CSV table of C-alpha atoms and ligand atoms in Angstrom, one decimal:
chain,number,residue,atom,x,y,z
Y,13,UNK,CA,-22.4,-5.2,8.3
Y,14,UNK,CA,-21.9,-6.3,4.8
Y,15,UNK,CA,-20.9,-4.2,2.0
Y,16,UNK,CA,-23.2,-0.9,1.7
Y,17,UNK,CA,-25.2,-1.7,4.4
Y,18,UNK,CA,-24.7,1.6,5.8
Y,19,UNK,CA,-21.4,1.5,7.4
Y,20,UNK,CA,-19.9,4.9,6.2
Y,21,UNK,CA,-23.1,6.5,5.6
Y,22,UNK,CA,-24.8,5.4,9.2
Y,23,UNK,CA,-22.2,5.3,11.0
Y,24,UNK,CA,-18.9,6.9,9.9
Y,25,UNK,CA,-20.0,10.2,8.6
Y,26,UNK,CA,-22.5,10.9,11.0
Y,27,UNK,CA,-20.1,10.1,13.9
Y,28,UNK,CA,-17.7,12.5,12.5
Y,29,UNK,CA,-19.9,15.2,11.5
Y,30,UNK,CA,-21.1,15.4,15.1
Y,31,UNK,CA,-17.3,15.0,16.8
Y,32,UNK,CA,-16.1,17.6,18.9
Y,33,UNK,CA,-12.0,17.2,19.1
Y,34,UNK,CA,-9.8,15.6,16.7
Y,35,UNK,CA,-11.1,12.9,14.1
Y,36,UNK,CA,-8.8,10.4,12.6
Y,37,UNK,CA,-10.6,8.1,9.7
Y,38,UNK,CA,-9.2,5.5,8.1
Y,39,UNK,CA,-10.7,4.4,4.3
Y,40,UNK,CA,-10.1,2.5,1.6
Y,41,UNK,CA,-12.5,4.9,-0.7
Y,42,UNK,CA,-12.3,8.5,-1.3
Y,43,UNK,CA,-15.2,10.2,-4.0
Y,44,UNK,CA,-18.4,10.1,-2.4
Y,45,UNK,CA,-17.2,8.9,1.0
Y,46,UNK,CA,-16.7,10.0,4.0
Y,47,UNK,CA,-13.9,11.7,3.3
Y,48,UNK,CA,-15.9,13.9,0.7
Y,49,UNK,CA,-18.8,14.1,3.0
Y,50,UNK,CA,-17.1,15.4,5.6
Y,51,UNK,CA,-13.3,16.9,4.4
Y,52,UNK,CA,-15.3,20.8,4.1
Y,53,UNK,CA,-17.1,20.6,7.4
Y,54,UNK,CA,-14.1,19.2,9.3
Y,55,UNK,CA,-12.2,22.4,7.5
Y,56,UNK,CA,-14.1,24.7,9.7
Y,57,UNK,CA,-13.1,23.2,12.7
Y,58,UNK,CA,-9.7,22.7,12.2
Y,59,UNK,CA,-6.8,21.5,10.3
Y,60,UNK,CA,-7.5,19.0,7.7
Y,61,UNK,CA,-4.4,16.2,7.0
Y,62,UNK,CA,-5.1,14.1,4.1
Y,63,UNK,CA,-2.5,10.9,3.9
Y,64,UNK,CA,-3.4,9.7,0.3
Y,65,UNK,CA,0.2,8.0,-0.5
Y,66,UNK,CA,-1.5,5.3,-3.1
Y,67,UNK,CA,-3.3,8.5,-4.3
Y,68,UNK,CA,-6.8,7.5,-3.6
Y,69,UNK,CA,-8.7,10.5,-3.2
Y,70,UNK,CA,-5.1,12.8,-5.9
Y,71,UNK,CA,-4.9,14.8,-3.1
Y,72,UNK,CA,-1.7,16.7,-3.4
Y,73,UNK,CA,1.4,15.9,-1.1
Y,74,UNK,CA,1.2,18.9,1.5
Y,75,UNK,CA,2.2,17.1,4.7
Y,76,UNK,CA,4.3,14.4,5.6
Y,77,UNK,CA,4.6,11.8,8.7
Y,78,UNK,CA,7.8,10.8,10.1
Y,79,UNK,CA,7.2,6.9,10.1
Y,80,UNK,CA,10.7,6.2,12.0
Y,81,UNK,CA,9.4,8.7,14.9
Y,82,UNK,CA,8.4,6.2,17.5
Y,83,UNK,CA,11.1,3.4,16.3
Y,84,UNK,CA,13.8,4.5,18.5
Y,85,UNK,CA,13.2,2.0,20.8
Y,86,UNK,CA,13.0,-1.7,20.5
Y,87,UNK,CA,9.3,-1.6,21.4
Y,88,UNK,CA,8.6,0.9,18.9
Y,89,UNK,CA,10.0,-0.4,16.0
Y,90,UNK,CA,9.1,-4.0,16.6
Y,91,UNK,CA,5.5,-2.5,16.5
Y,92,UNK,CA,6.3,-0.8,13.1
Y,93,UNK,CA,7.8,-4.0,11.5
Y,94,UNK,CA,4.4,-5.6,12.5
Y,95,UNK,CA,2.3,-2.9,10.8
Y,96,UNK,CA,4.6,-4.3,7.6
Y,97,UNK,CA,4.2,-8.1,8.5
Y,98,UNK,CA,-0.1,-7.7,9.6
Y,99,UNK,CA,-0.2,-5.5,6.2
Y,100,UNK,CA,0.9,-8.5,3.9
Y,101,UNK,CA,-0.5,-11.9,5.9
Y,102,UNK,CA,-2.9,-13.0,7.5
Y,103,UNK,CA,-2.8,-13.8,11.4
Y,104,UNK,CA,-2.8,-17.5,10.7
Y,105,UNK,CA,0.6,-17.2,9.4
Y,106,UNK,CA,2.6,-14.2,10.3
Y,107,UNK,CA,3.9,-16.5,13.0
Y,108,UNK,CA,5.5,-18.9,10.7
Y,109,UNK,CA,9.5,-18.7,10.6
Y,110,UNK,CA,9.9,-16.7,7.7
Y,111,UNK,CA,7.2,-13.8,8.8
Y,112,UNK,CA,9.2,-14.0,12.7
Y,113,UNK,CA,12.7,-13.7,11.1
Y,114,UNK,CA,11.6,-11.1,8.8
Y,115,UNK,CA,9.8,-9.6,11.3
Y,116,UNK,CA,13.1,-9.3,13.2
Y,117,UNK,CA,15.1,-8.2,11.2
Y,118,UNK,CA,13.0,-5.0,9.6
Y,119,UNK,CA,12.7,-4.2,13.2
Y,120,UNK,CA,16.4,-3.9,13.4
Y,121,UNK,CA,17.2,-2.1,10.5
Y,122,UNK,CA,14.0,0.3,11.7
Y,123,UNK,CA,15.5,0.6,14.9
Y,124,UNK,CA,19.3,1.8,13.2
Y,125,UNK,CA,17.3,3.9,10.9
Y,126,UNK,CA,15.7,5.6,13.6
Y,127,UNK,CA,18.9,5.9,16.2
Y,128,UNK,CA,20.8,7.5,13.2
Y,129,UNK,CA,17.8,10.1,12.0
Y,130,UNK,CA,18.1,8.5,8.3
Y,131,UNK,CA,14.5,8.0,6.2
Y,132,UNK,CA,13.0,4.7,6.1
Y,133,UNK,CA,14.1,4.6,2.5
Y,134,UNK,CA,18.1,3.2,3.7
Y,135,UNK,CA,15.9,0.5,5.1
Y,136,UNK,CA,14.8,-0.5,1.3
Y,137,UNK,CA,18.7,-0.1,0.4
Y,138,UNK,CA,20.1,-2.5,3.5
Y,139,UNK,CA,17.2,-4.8,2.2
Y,140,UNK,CA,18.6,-4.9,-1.0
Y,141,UNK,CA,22.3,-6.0,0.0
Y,142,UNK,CA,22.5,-8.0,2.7
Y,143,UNK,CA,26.0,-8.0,3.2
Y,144,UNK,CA,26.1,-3.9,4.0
Y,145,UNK,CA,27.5,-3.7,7.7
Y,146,UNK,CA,26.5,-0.1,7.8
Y,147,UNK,CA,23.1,-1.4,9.6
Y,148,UNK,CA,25.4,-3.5,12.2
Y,149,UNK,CA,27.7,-0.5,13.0
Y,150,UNK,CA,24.7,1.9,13.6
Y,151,UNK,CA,23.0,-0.4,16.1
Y,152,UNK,CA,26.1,-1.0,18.3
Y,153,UNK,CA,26.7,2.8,17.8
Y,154,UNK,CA,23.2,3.4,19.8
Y,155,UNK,CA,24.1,1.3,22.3
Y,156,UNK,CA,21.7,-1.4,20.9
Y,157,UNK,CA,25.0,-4.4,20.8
Y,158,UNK,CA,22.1,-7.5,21.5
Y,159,UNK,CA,20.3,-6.1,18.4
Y,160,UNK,CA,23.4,-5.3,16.9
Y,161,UNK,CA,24.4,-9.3,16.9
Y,162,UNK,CA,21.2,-11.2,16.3
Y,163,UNK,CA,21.2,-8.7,12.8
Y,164,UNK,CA,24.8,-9.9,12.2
Y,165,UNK,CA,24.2,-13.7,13.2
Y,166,UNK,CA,21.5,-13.3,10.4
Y,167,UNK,CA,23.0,-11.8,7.9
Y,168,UNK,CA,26.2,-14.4,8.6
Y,169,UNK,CA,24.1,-17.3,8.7
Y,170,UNK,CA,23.4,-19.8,6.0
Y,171,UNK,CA,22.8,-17.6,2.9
Y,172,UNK,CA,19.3,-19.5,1.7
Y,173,UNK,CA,18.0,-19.1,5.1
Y,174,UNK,CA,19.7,-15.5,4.9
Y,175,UNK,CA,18.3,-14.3,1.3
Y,176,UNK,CA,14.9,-16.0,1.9
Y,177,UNK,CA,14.3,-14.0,5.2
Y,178,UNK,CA,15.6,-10.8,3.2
Y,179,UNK,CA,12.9,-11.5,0.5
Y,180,UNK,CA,10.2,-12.4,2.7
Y,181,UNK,CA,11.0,-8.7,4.8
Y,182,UNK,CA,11.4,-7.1,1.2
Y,183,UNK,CA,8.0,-8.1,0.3
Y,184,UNK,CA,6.5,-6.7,3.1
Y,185,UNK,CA,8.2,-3.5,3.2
Y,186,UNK,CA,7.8,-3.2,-0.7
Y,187,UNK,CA,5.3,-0.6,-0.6
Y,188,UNK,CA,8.3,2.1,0.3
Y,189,UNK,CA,9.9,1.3,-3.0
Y,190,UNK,CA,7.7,3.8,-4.7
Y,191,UNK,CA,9.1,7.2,-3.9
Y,192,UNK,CA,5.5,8.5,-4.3
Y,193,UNK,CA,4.4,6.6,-1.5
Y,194,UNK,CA,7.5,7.2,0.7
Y,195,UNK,CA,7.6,10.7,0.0
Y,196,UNK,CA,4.7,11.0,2.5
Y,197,UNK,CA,6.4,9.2,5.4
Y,198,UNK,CA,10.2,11.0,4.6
Y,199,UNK,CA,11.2,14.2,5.7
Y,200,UNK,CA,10.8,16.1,2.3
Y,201,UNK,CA,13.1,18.1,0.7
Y,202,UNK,CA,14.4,21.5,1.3
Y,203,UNK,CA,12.8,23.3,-1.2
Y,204,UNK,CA,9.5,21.7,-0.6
Y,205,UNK,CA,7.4,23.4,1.8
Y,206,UNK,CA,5.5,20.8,3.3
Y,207,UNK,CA,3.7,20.7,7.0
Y,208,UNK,CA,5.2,17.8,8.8
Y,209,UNK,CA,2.1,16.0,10.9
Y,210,UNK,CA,2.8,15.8,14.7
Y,211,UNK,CA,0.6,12.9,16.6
Y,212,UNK,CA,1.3,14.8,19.5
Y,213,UNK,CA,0.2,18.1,18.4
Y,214,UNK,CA,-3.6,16.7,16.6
Y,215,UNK,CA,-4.2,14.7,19.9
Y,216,UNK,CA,-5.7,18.5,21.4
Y,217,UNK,CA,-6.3,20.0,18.3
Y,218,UNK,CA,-9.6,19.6,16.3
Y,219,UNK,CA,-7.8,18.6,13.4
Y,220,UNK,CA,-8.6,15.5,10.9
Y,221,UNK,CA,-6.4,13.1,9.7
Y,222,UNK,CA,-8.2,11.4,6.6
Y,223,UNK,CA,-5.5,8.0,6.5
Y,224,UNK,CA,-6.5,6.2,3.1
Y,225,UNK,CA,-5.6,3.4,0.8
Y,226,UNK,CA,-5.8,0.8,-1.4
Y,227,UNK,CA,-6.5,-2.9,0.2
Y,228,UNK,CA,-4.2,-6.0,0.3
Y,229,UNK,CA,-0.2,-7.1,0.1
Y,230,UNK,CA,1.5,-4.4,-1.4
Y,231,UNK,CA,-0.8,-1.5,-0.7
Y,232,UNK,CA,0.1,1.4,1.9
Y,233,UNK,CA,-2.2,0.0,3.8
Y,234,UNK,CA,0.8,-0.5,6.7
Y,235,UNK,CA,1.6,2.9,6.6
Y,236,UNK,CA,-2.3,3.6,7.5
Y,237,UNK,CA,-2.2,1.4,9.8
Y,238,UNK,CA,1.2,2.9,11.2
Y,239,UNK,CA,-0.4,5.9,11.8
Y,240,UNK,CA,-3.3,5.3,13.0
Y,241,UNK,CA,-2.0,3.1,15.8
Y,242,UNK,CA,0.9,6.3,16.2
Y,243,UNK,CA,-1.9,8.9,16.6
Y,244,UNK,CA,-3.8,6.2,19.4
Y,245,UNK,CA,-1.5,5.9,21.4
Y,246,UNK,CA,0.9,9.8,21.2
Y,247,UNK,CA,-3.1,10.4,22.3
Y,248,UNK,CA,-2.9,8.5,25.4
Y,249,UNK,CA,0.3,9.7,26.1
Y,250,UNK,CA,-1.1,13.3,25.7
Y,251,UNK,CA,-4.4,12.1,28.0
Y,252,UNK,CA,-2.1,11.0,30.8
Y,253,UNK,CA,-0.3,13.9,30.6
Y,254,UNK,CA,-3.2,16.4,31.0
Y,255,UNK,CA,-4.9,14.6,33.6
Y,256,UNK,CA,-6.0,11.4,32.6
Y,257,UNK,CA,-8.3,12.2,30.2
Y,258,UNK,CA,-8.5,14.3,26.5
Y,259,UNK,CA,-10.9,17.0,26.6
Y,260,UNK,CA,-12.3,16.9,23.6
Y,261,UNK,CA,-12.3,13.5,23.1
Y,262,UNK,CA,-10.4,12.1,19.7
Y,263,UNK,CA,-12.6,9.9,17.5
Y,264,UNK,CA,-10.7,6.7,16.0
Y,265,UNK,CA,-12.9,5.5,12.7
Y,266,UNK,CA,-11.4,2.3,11.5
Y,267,UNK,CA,-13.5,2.4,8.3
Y,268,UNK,CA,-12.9,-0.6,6.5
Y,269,UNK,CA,-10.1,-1.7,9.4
Y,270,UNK,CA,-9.8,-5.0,8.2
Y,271,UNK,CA,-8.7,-3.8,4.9
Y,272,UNK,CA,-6.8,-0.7,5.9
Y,273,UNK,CA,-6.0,-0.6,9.6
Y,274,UNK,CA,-5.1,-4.3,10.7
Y,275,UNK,CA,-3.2,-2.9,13.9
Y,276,UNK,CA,-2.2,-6.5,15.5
Y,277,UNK,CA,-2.5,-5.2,18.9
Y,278,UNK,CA,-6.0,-3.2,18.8
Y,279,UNK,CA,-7.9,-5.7,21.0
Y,280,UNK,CA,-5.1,-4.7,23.9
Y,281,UNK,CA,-5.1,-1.2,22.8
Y,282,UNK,CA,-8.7,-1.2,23.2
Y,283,UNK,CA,-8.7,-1.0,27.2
Y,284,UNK,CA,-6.2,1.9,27.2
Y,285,UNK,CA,-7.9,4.1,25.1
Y,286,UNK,CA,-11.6,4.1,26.3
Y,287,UNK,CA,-10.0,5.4,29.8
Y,288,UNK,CA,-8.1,8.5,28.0
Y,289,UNK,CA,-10.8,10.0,26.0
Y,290,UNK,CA,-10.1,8.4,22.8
Y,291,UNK,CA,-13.0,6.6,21.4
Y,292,UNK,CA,-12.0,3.8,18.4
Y,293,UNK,CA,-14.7,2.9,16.2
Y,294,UNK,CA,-13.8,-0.5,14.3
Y,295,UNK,CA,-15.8,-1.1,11.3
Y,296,UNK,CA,-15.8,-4.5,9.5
Y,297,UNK,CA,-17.7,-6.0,7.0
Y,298,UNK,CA,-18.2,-9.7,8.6
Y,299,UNK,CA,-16.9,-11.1,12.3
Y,300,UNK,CA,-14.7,-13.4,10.0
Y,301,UNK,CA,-13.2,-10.7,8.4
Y,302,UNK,CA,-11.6,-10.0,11.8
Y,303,UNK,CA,-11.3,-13.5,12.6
Y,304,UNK,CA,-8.8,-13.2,9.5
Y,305,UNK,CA,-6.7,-10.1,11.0
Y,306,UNK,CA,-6.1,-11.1,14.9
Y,307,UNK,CA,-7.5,-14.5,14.8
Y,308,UNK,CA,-10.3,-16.0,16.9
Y,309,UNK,CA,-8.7,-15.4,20.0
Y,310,UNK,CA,-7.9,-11.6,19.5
Y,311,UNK,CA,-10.9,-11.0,17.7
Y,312,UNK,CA,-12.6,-12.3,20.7
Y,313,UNK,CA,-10.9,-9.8,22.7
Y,314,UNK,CA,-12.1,-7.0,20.4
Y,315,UNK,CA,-15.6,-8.3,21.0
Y,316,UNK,CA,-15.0,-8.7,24.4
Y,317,UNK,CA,-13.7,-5.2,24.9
Y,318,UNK,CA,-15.7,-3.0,22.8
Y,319,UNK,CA,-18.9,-1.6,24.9
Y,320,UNK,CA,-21.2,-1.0,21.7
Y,321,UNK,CA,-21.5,-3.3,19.3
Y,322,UNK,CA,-23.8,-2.4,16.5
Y,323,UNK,CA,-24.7,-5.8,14.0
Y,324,UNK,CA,-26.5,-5.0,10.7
Y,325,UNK,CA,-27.4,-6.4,8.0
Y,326,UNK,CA,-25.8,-9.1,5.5
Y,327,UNK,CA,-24.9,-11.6,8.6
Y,328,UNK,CA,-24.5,-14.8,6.7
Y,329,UNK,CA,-22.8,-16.3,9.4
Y,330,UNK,CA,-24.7,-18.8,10.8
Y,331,UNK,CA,-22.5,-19.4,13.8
Y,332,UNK,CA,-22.2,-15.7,15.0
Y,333,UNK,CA,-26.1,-15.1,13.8
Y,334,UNK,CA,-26.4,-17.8,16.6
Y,335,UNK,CA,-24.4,-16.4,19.1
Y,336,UNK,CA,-25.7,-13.3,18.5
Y,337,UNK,CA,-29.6,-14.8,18.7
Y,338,UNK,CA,-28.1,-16.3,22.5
Y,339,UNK,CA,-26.6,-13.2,24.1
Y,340,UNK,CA,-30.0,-11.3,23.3
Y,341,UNK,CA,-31.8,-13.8,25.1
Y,342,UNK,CA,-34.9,-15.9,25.8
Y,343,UNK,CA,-38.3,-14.7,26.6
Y,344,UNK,CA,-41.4,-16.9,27.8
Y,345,UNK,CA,-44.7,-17.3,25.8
Y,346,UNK,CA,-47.9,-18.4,27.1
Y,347,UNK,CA,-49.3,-21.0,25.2
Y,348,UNK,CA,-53.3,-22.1,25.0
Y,349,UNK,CA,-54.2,-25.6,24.7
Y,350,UNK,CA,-57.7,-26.9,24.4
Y,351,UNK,CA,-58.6,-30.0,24.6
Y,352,UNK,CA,-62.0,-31.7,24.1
Y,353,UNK,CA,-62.9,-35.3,25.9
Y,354,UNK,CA,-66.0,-36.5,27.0
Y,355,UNK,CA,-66.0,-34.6,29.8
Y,356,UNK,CA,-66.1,-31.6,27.6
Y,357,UNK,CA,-63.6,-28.6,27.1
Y,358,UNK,CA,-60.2,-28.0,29.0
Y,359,UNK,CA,-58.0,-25.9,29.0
Y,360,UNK,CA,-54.5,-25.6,29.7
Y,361,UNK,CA,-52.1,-22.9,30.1
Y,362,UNK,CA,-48.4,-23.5,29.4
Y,363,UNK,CA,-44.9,-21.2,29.1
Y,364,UNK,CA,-42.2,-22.0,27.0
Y,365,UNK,CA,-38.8,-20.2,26.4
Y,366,UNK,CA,-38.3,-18.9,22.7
Y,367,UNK,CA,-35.6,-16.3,21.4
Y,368,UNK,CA,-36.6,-13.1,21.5
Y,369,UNK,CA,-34.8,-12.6,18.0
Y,370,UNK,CA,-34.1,-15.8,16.1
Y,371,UNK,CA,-31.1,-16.5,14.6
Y,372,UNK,CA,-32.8,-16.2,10.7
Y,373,UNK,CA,-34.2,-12.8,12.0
Y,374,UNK,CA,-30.5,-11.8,12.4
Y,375,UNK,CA,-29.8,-12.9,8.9
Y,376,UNK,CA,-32.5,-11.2,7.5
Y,377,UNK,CA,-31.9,-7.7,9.3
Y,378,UNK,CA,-33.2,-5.0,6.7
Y,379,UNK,CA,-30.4,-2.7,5.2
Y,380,UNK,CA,-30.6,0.5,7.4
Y,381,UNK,CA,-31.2,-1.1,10.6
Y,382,UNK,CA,-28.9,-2.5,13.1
Y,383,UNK,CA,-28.8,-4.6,16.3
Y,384,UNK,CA,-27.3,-2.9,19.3
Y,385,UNK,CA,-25.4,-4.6,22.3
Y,386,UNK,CA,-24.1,-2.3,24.5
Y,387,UNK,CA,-22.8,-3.1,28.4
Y,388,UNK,CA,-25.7,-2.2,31.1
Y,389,UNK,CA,-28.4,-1.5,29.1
Y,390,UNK,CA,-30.3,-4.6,27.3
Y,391,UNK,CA,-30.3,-5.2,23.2
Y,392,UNK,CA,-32.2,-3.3,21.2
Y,393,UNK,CA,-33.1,-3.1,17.3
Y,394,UNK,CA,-31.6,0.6,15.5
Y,395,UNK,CA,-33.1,2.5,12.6
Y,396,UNK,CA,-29.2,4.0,11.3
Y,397,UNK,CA,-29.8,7.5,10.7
Y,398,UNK,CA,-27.7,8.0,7.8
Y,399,UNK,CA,-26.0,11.5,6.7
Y,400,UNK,CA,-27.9,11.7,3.9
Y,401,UNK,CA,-31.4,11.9,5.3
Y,402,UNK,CA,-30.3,14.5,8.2
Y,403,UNK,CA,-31.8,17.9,8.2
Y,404,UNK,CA,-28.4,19.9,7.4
Y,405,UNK,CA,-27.7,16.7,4.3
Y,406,UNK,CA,-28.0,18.9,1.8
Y,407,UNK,CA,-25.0,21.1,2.7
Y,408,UNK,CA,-23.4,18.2,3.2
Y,409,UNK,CA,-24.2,16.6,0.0
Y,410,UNK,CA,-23.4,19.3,-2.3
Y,411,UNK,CA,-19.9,19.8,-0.5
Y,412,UNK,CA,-19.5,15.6,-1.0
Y,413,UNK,CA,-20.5,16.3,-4.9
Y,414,UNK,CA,-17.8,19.2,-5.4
Y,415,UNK,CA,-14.9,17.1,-3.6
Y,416,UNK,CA,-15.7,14.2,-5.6
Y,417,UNK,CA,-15.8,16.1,-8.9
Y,418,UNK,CA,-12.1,17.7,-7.4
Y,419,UNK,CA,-11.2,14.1,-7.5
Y,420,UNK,CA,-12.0,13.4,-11.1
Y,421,UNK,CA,-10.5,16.4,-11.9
Y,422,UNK,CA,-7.4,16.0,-10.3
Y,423,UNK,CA,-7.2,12.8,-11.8
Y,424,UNK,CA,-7.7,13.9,-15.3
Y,425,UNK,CA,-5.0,16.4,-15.5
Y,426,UNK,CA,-2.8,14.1,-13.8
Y,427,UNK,CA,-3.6,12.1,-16.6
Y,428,UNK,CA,-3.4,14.1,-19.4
Y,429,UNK,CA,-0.2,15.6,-18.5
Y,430,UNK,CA,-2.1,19.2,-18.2
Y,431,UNK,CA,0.5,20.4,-15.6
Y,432,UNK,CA,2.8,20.3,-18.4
Y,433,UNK,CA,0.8,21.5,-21.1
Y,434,UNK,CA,-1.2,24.2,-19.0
Y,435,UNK,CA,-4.6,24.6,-18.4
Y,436,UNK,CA,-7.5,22.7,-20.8
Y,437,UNK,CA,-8.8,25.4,-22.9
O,510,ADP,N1,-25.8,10.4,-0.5
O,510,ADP,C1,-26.5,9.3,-0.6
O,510,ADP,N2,-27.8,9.3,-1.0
O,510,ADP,C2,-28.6,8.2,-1.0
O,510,ADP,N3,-28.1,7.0,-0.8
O,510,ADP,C3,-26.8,6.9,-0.4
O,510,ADP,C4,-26.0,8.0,-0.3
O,510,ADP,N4,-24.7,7.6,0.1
O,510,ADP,C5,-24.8,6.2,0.2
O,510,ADP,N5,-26.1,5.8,-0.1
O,510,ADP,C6,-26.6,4.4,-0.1
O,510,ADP,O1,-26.4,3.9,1.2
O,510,ADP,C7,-26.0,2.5,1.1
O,510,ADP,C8,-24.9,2.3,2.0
O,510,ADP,O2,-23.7,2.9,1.6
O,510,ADP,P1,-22.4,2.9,2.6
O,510,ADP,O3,-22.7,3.5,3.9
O,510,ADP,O4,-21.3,3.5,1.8
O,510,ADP,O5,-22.2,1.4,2.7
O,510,ADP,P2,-21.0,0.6,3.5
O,510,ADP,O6,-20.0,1.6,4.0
O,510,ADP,O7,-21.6,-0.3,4.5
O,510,ADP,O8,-20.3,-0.2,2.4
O,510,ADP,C9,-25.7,2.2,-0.3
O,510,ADP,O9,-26.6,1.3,-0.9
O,510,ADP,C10,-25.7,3.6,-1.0
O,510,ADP,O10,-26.4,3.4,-2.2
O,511,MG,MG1,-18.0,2.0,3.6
């Protein structure tokens, strides 16, 4: 669906406001959202988490994620150093030998972060000097000697190919270098008193976990994306653990996923979670736009593996409009002839094949309504329902107004220095 179409307010929101277990949302917008719309009503269910690092929405710091928690293993960081590589290219070249070797070697320092409990942040510093062993030690102190000498036969090798691998994993990881934004994925300060948010923990809980930020290279959009692939799967995890399924399900909105949630693996990640109660919902403006993030192939997969697939307006792709016209499917149509000869009248009856919706009618799907595919039942065309014209949208409404005016107001003092001046008179 293209942009405001109805995405967040026919989808998103509603999905949310009607979700009975833990809701994560990812979003790239904050003041009159979804996480205004629905931050109070998700309050009375539960815990809400708000991960604003790029300071979207001002929300104040009062939690904090350990990033490094699942990078203990080689699995586990090699996924975090792609949330870092996915974050800053697109699928087309993060195969390329700069992305691979950069790739590598942030998942090595990750991985001696993790097995020595220090903060993501020494990664930024070992980026910075190449030559510190202190990286090399840690790894062969864990036991990790394989990782431990591929890291060394880089950092020993030719020093152009060494400093441009360094730069090219610099400038993916160059969103940490902002202590505002690694703050919220570091293990605060003593004197803070700040919640630390447990993936584990929010998988049974009804909590919310409201992941947003800003879009494209440089943003902390691979922190988002981080998490929300952390919370997926310490959520399957939890399912298989309590019997194969979550009870409440969790509820996965990838608002805006191909801005803020490019998790390389989702189309595989897909088929576990359906099975353990955790229901993804990836939102994206265009199938291109995917085509961009896990390339035809994996987007293919994501196709292929989601079971509802909702199309609405602003398709102006003829290809996929075509596809899409094909998988709906034919129907027959009488057709009348007459003919007059000599004889006199005849006529003829004939049946012909035509698509039941035409590609142009595809492309010219009115804003609010949507084209459903969805495995065992056969297509059908959606009137959204959005938020706002739901009985209870007023409450709703009026709680989205008062968050979005917290916003502006949080930003203004932020900007006028208040907290140092005290309150405005
Ligand atoms: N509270 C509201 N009242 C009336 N119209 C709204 C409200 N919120 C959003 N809209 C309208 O709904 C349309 C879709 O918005 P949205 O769901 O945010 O789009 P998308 O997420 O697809 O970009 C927009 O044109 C917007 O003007
Ligand atoms: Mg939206």
């Amino acid at each position: 669906m293209a942009p405001r179409s109805g995405k967040t307010s026919g989808l998103a929101i509603p999905a949310i406001l009607r979700a009975p277990g833990p809701v994560l949302l990812t979003s790239n917008k904050a003041a009159n959202d979804a996480f205004t719309a629905t931050a109070d009503a998700r309050a009375e269910v539960g815990t809400v988490w708000t991960l604003d690092p790029q300071q979207i929405a001002h929300a104040p710091r009062e939690m904090w994620w350990d990033i490094l928690a699942d990078a203990h293993d080689l699995a586990g960081a090699r996924r975090l150093a792609g949330h870092f590589v996915t974050a800053s290219v697109d699928e087309s070249s993060s195969g390329d030998f700069w992305s691979t070797a950069a790739a590598n070697t942030l998942t090595a320092l990750f991985l001696a972060a993790a097995n020595d409990g220090r903060p993501i942040t020494d990664v930024l510093a070992w980026l910075a000097s190449p030559a510190d062993r202190t990286p090399v030690d840690l790894l062969h102190d864990a036991g990790l000697d394989a990782v431990a000498a591929q890291l060394q036969g880089t950092v020993a090798g030719a020093v152009e190919t060494r400093d441009g691998i360094y730069e090219t994993a610099r400038q993916y990881a160059s969103c940490l270098l902002d202590p505002e934004i690694a703050a919220w994925v570091t293990p605060p300060h003593r004197s803070e008193r700040i919640a630390q948010f447990r993936p584990e923990a929010f998988a049974t809980s009804r909590d919310t976990l409201f992941l947003l930020s800003k879009d494209g290279g440089g943003s902390a959009s691979a922190i988002i994306a981080a998490a929300a692939d952390a919370v997926m799967r310490a959520a399957v995890i939890q399912a298989e653990r309590d019997g194969g399924r979550l009870d409440a399900p969790l509820l996965a909105i990838l608002d805006e996923a191909a801005n803020v949630c490019k998790i390389q693996d989702l189309p595989d990640l897909y088929s576990h979670l359906g099975s353990r109660g955790v229901i993804p919902v990836t939102i994206l403006q265009s199938y291109r736009q995917g085509v961009r993030v896990w390339g035809e192939a994996g987007m293919d997969a994501l196709w292929s593996a989601s079971t509802v697939k909702l199309i609405g307006s602003g398709i102006d792709d003829a290809d996929f409009a075509d596809k899409l016209s094909r998988l709906v499917g034919d129907h027959d149509v009488r057709t009348v002839s007459v003919s007059t000869s000599e004889s006199g009248k005849s006529t003829s009856v004939s049946m012909r094949q035509e698509r039941v919706l035409p590609a142009d009618a595809i492309r010219a799907l009115p804003k609010g309504s949507a084209l459903l595919l969805a495995t065992g039942i056969r297509p059908a065309l959606l009137d959204l329902k959005p938020w706002y014209k739901e009985p209870d949208a007023a409450r709703h409404g009026a709680a989205s107004a008062k968050a979005t005016a917290a916003i502006t107001e949080r930003a203004l003092s932020k900007t006028l220095g208040r907290d140092h001046f005290g309150p405005a008179a």
